[in-house]
Amino acid sequence: QVQLQESGPGLVKPSQTLSLTCTVSGGSITTDSYYWTWIRQPPGKGLEWIGHIWPSGSTYYTPSLKSRTSISRDTSNNQFSLHLSSVTPEDTAVYYCVSGGDWGKGTLVTVSS
């Protein structure tokens, strides 16, 4: 059973970088066949896929966010992280880390000065 837990600051100022970490238990981000995904849901909108990272470390990002997005790994702590630069209030959303059918509980990040 894979369990995922998001963590990071709930408030980020415009133009700064939004950084979140997903801690994984019950699975390995380096050896499992899953890939590891970040998804968000802005207020009043549907789910939006951001990107994912494979056990090998290869990544893919949705084209609309690619220029601002980086997903990285910390293999020693079985974690993967999201970094979204140059944020605006439109980046306010509940952010989820996901693998297959397993979801974290989500964490709300508000972009505001």
mmCIF file with all atom_site columns, C-alpha atoms in Angstrom:
data_model
loop_
_atom_site.group_PDB
_atom_site.id
_atom_site.type_symbol
_atom_site.label_atom_id
_atom_site.label_alt_id
_atom_site.label_comp_id
_atom_site.label_asym_id
_atom_site.label_entity_id
_atom_site.label_seq_id
_atom_site.pdbx_PDB_ins_code
_atom_site.Cartn_x
_atom_site.Cartn_y
_atom_site.Cartn_z
_atom_site.occupancy
_atom_site.B_iso_or_equiv
_atom_site.pdbx_formal_charge
_atom_site.auth_seq_id
_atom_site.auth_comp_id
_atom_site.auth_asym_id
_atom_site.auth_atom_id
_atom_site.pdbx_PDB_model_num
ATOM 1   C CA . GLN A 1 1   ? 0.000   0.000  0.000   1.00 0.00 ? 1   GLN A CA 1
ATOM 2   C CA . VAL A 1 2   ? 1.504   3.277  -1.132  1.00 0.00 ? 2   VAL A CA 1
ATOM 3   C CA . GLN A 1 3   ? 0.893   6.286  1.084   1.00 0.00 ? 3   GLN A CA 1
ATOM 4   C CA . LEU A 1 4   ? 1.762   9.844  0.122   1.00 0.00 ? 4   LEU A CA 1
ATOM 5   C CA . GLN A 1 5   ? 2.017   12.976 2.248   1.00 0.00 ? 5   GLN A CA 1
ATOM 6   C CA . GLU A 1 6   ? 2.414   16.516 0.908   1.00 0.00 ? 6   GLU A CA 1
ATOM 7   C CA . SER A 1 7   ? 4.228   19.150 2.925   1.00 0.00 ? 7   SER A CA 1
ATOM 8   C CA . GLY A 1 8   ? 5.353   22.731 2.435   1.00 0.00 ? 8   GLY A CA 1
ATOM 9   C CA . PRO A 1 9   ? 4.345   26.317 3.114   1.00 0.00 ? 9   PRO A CA 1
ATOM 10  C CA . GLY A 1 10  ? 0.714   27.293 2.687   1.00 0.00 ? 10  GLY A CA 1
ATOM 11  C CA . LEU A 1 11  ? 1.442   30.871 1.630   1.00 0.00 ? 11  LEU A CA 1
ATOM 12  C CA . VAL A 1 12  ? 3.791   32.046 -1.129  1.00 0.00 ? 12  VAL A CA 1
ATOM 13  C CA . LYS A 1 13  ? 4.292   35.590 -2.353  1.00 0.00 ? 13  LYS A CA 1
ATOM 14  C CA . PRO A 1 14  ? 3.874   36.489 -6.037  1.00 0.00 ? 14  PRO A CA 1
ATOM 15  C CA . SER A 1 15  ? 7.034   36.087 -8.132  1.00 0.00 ? 15  SER A CA 1
ATOM 16  C CA . GLN A 1 16  ? 8.531   33.621 -5.645  1.00 0.00 ? 16  GLN A CA 1
ATOM 17  C CA . THR A 1 17  ? 8.940   29.854 -6.013  1.00 0.00 ? 17  THR A CA 1
ATOM 18  C CA . LEU A 1 18  ? 6.336   27.434 -4.715  1.00 0.00 ? 18  LEU A CA 1
ATOM 19  C CA . SER A 1 19  ? 8.050   24.358 -3.259  1.00 0.00 ? 19  SER A CA 1
ATOM 20  C CA . LEU A 1 20  ? 6.304   21.230 -1.988  1.00 0.00 ? 20  LEU A CA 1
ATOM 21  C CA . THR A 1 21  ? 7.587   17.827 -0.925  1.00 0.00 ? 21  THR A CA 1
ATOM 22  C CA . CYS A 1 22  ? 5.820   14.472 -1.134  1.00 0.00 ? 22  CYS A CA 1
ATOM 23  C CA . THR A 1 23  ? 6.956   11.811 1.312   1.00 0.00 ? 23  THR A CA 1
ATOM 24  C CA . VAL A 1 24  ? 6.243   8.263  0.118   1.00 0.00 ? 24  VAL A CA 1
ATOM 25  C CA . SER A 1 25  ? 5.787   5.191  2.297   1.00 0.00 ? 25  SER A CA 1
ATOM 26  C CA . GLY A 1 26  ? 4.893   1.638  1.296   1.00 0.00 ? 26  GLY A CA 1
ATOM 27  C CA . GLY A 1 27  ? 6.670   2.022  -2.031  1.00 0.00 ? 27  GLY A CA 1
ATOM 28  C CA . SER A 1 28  ? 9.973   3.086  -3.522  1.00 0.00 ? 28  SER A CA 1
ATOM 29  C CA . ILE A 1 29  ? 10.338  6.054  -5.837  1.00 0.00 ? 29  ILE A CA 1
ATOM 30  C CA . THR A 1 30  ? 13.413  4.417  -7.372  1.00 0.00 ? 30  THR A CA 1
ATOM 31  C CA . THR A 1 31  ? 12.461  0.743  -7.802  1.00 0.00 ? 31  THR A CA 1
ATOM 32  C CA . ASP A 1 32  ? 8.665   0.604  -8.201  1.00 0.00 ? 32  ASP A CA 1
ATOM 33  C CA . SER A 1 33  ? 7.017   0.477  -11.614 1.00 0.00 ? 33  SER A CA 1
ATOM 34  C CA . TYR A 1 34  ? 4.901   3.560  -10.820 1.00 0.00 ? 34  TYR A CA 1
ATOM 35  C CA . TYR A 1 35  ? 5.633   7.071  -11.849 1.00 0.00 ? 35  TYR A CA 1
ATOM 36  C CA . TRP A 1 36  ? 5.086   9.854  -9.343  1.00 0.00 ? 36  TRP A CA 1
ATOM 37  C CA . THR A 1 37  ? 2.778   12.747 -10.179 1.00 0.00 ? 37  THR A CA 1
ATOM 38  C CA . TRP A 1 38  ? 1.843   16.246 -9.074  1.00 0.00 ? 38  TRP A CA 1
ATOM 39  C CA . ILE A 1 39  ? -1.746  17.434 -9.693  1.00 0.00 ? 39  ILE A CA 1
ATOM 40  C CA . ARG A 1 40  ? -3.488  20.607 -8.568  1.00 0.00 ? 40  ARG A CA 1
ATOM 41  C CA . GLN A 1 41  ? -7.027  21.974 -8.336  1.00 0.00 ? 41  GLN A CA 1
ATOM 42  C CA . PRO A 1 42  ? -7.488  25.762 -8.396  1.00 0.00 ? 42  PRO A CA 1
ATOM 43  C CA . PRO A 1 43  ? -10.594 27.168 -6.686  1.00 0.00 ? 43  PRO A CA 1
ATOM 44  C CA . GLY A 1 44  ? -13.640 26.723 -8.886  1.00 0.00 ? 44  GLY A CA 1
ATOM 45  C CA . LYS A 1 45  ? -11.749 24.677 -11.467 1.00 0.00 ? 45  LYS A CA 1
ATOM 46  C CA . GLY A 1 46  ? -11.067 21.050 -12.233 1.00 0.00 ? 46  GLY A CA 1
ATOM 47  C CA . LEU A 1 47  ? -8.003  18.957 -11.634 1.00 0.00 ? 47  LEU A CA 1
ATOM 48  C CA . GLU A 1 48  ? -4.902  19.983 -13.567 1.00 0.00 ? 48  GLU A CA 1
ATOM 49  C CA . TRP A 1 49  ? -1.999  17.629 -14.172 1.00 0.00 ? 49  TRP A CA 1
ATOM 50  C CA . ILE A 1 50  ? 1.358   19.309 -13.572 1.00 0.00 ? 50  ILE A CA 1
ATOM 51  C CA . GLY A 1 51  ? 3.943   16.630 -14.272 1.00 0.00 ? 51  GLY A CA 1
ATOM 52  C CA . HIS A 1 52  ? 5.557   13.406 -13.134 1.00 0.00 ? 52  HIS A CA 1
ATOM 53  C CA . ILE A 1 53  ? 8.853   11.743 -12.429 1.00 0.00 ? 53  ILE A CA 1
ATOM 54  C CA . TRP A 1 54  ? 9.790   8.133  -13.236 1.00 0.00 ? 54  TRP A CA 1
ATOM 55  C CA . PRO A 1 55  ? 11.835  5.878  -10.933 1.00 0.00 ? 55  PRO A CA 1
ATOM 56  C CA . SER A 1 56  ? 14.791  6.560  -13.224 1.00 0.00 ? 56  SER A CA 1
ATOM 57  C CA . GLY A 1 57  ? 14.541  10.286 -12.484 1.00 0.00 ? 57  GLY A CA 1
ATOM 58  C CA . SER A 1 58  ? 13.237  11.273 -15.913 1.00 0.00 ? 58  SER A CA 1
ATOM 59  C CA . THR A 1 59  ? 10.504  13.913 -15.845 1.00 0.00 ? 59  THR A CA 1
ATOM 60  C CA . TYR A 1 60  ? 7.688   15.267 -17.976 1.00 0.00 ? 60  TYR A CA 1
ATOM 61  C CA . TYR A 1 61  ? 5.673   18.451 -17.461 1.00 0.00 ? 61  TYR A CA 1
ATOM 62  C CA . THR A 1 62  ? 2.443   19.752 -18.930 1.00 0.00 ? 62  THR A CA 1
ATOM 63  C CA . PRO A 1 63  ? 3.377   22.172 -21.727 1.00 0.00 ? 63  PRO A CA 1
ATOM 64  C CA . SER A 1 64  ? 1.562   25.152 -20.203 1.00 0.00 ? 64  SER A CA 1
ATOM 65  C CA . LEU A 1 65  ? 3.695   24.966 -17.054 1.00 0.00 ? 65  LEU A CA 1
ATOM 66  C CA . LYS A 1 66  ? 6.904   23.413 -18.350 1.00 0.00 ? 66  LYS A CA 1
ATOM 67  C CA . SER A 1 67  ? 8.939   26.616 -18.351 1.00 0.00 ? 67  SER A CA 1
ATOM 68  C CA . ARG A 1 68  ? 8.227   27.196 -14.647 1.00 0.00 ? 68  ARG A CA 1
ATOM 69  C CA . THR A 1 69  ? 8.164   23.627 -13.297 1.00 0.00 ? 69  THR A CA 1
ATOM 70  C CA . SER A 1 70  ? 10.774  21.307 -11.861 1.00 0.00 ? 70  SER A CA 1
ATOM 71  C CA . ILE A 1 71  ? 10.180  17.937 -10.183 1.00 0.00 ? 71  ILE A CA 1
ATOM 72  C CA . SER A 1 72  ? 13.092  16.391 -8.314  1.00 0.00 ? 72  SER A CA 1
ATOM 73  C CA . ARG A 1 73  ? 13.863  13.410 -6.089  1.00 0.00 ? 73  ARG A CA 1
ATOM 74  C CA . ASP A 1 74  ? 15.452  12.797 -2.718  1.00 0.00 ? 74  ASP A CA 1
ATOM 75  C CA . THR A 1 75  ? 16.054  9.065  -2.921  1.00 0.00 ? 75  THR A CA 1
ATOM 76  C CA . SER A 1 76  ? 17.560  8.705  0.549   1.00 0.00 ? 76  SER A CA 1
ATOM 77  C CA . ASN A 1 77  ? 14.322  9.978  2.108   1.00 0.00 ? 77  ASN A CA 1
ATOM 78  C CA . ASN A 1 78  ? 11.976  8.440  -0.493  1.00 0.00 ? 78  ASN A CA 1
ATOM 79  C CA . GLN A 1 79  ? 10.622  11.857 -1.424  1.00 0.00 ? 79  GLN A CA 1
ATOM 80  C CA . PHE A 1 80  ? 9.899   13.839 -4.543  1.00 0.00 ? 80  PHE A CA 1
ATOM 81  C CA . SER A 1 81  ? 9.359   17.570 -4.749  1.00 0.00 ? 81  SER A CA 1
ATOM 82  C CA . LEU A 1 82  ? 7.630   20.192 -6.865  1.00 0.00 ? 82  LEU A CA 1
ATOM 83  C CA . HIS A 1 83  ? 9.129   23.602 -7.602  1.00 0.00 ? 83  HIS A CA 1
ATOM 84  C CA . LEU A 1 84  ? 6.968   26.131 -9.449  1.00 0.00 ? 84  LEU A CA 1
ATOM 85  C CA . SER A 1 85  ? 8.699   29.436 -10.087 1.00 0.00 ? 85  SER A CA 1
ATOM 86  C CA . SER A 1 86  ? 7.384   32.950 -10.751 1.00 0.00 ? 86  SER A CA 1
ATOM 87  C CA . VAL A 1 87  ? 4.033   32.222 -9.175  1.00 0.00 ? 87  VAL A CA 1
ATOM 88  C CA . THR A 1 88  ? 0.955   34.422 -9.504  1.00 0.00 ? 88  THR A CA 1
ATOM 89  C CA . PRO A 1 89  ? -2.379  34.365 -7.660  1.00 0.00 ? 89  PRO A CA 1
ATOM 90  C CA . GLU A 1 90  ? -3.654  32.082 -10.440 1.00 0.00 ? 90  GLU A CA 1
ATOM 91  C CA . ASP A 1 91  ? -1.357  29.379 -9.045  1.00 0.00 ? 91  ASP A CA 1
ATOM 92  C CA . THR A 1 92  ? -3.421  29.248 -5.844  1.00 0.00 ? 92  THR A CA 1
ATOM 93  C CA . ALA A 1 93  ? -4.699  25.678 -5.593  1.00 0.00 ? 93  ALA A CA 1
ATOM 94  C CA . VAL A 1 94  ? -4.857  22.491 -3.607  1.00 0.00 ? 94  VAL A CA 1
ATOM 95  C CA . TYR A 1 95  ? -1.785  20.510 -4.636  1.00 0.00 ? 95  TYR A CA 1
ATOM 96  C CA . TYR A 1 96  ? -1.744  16.697 -4.593  1.00 0.00 ? 96  TYR A CA 1
ATOM 97  C CA . CYS A 1 97  ? 0.954   14.109 -5.053  1.00 0.00 ? 97  CYS A CA 1
ATOM 98  C CA . VAL A 1 98  ? -0.320  10.964 -6.725  1.00 0.00 ? 98  VAL A CA 1
ATOM 99  C CA . SER A 1 99  ? 0.830   7.517  -7.827  1.00 0.00 ? 99  SER A CA 1
ATOM 100 C CA . GLY A 1 100 ? -1.627  5.329  -9.705  1.00 0.00 ? 100 GLY A CA 1
ATOM 101 C CA . GLY A 1 101 ? -4.809  5.266  -7.665  1.00 0.00 ? 101 GLY A CA 1
ATOM 102 C CA . ASP A 1 102 ? -3.114  6.503  -4.496  1.00 0.00 ? 102 ASP A CA 1
ATOM 103 C CA . TRP A 1 103 ? -3.467  10.166 -3.576  1.00 0.00 ? 103 TRP A CA 1
ATOM 104 C CA . GLY A 1 104 ? -2.093  12.334 -0.833  1.00 0.00 ? 104 GLY A CA 1
ATOM 105 C CA . LYS A 1 105 ? -4.627  14.322 1.166   1.00 0.00 ? 105 LYS A CA 1
ATOM 106 C CA . GLY A 1 106 ? -3.640  17.519 -0.640  1.00 0.00 ? 106 GLY A CA 1
ATOM 107 C CA . THR A 1 107 ? -2.313  20.803 0.662   1.00 0.00 ? 107 THR A CA 1
ATOM 108 C CA . LEU A 1 108 ? -3.676  24.276 -0.065  1.00 0.00 ? 108 LEU A CA 1
ATOM 109 C CA . VAL A 1 109 ? -1.134  26.804 -1.300  1.00 0.00 ? 109 VAL A CA 1
ATOM 110 C CA . THR A 1 110 ? -2.227  30.427 -1.513  1.00 0.00 ? 110 THR A CA 1
ATOM 111 C CA . VAL A 1 111 ? -0.262  32.913 -3.605  1.00 0.00 ? 111 VAL A CA 1
ATOM 112 C CA . SER A 1 112 ? -0.779  36.362 -2.132  1.00 0.00 ? 112 SER A CA 1
ATOM 113 C CA . SER A 1 113 ? 1.176   39.386 -0.986  1.00 0.00 ? 113 SER A CA 1
#
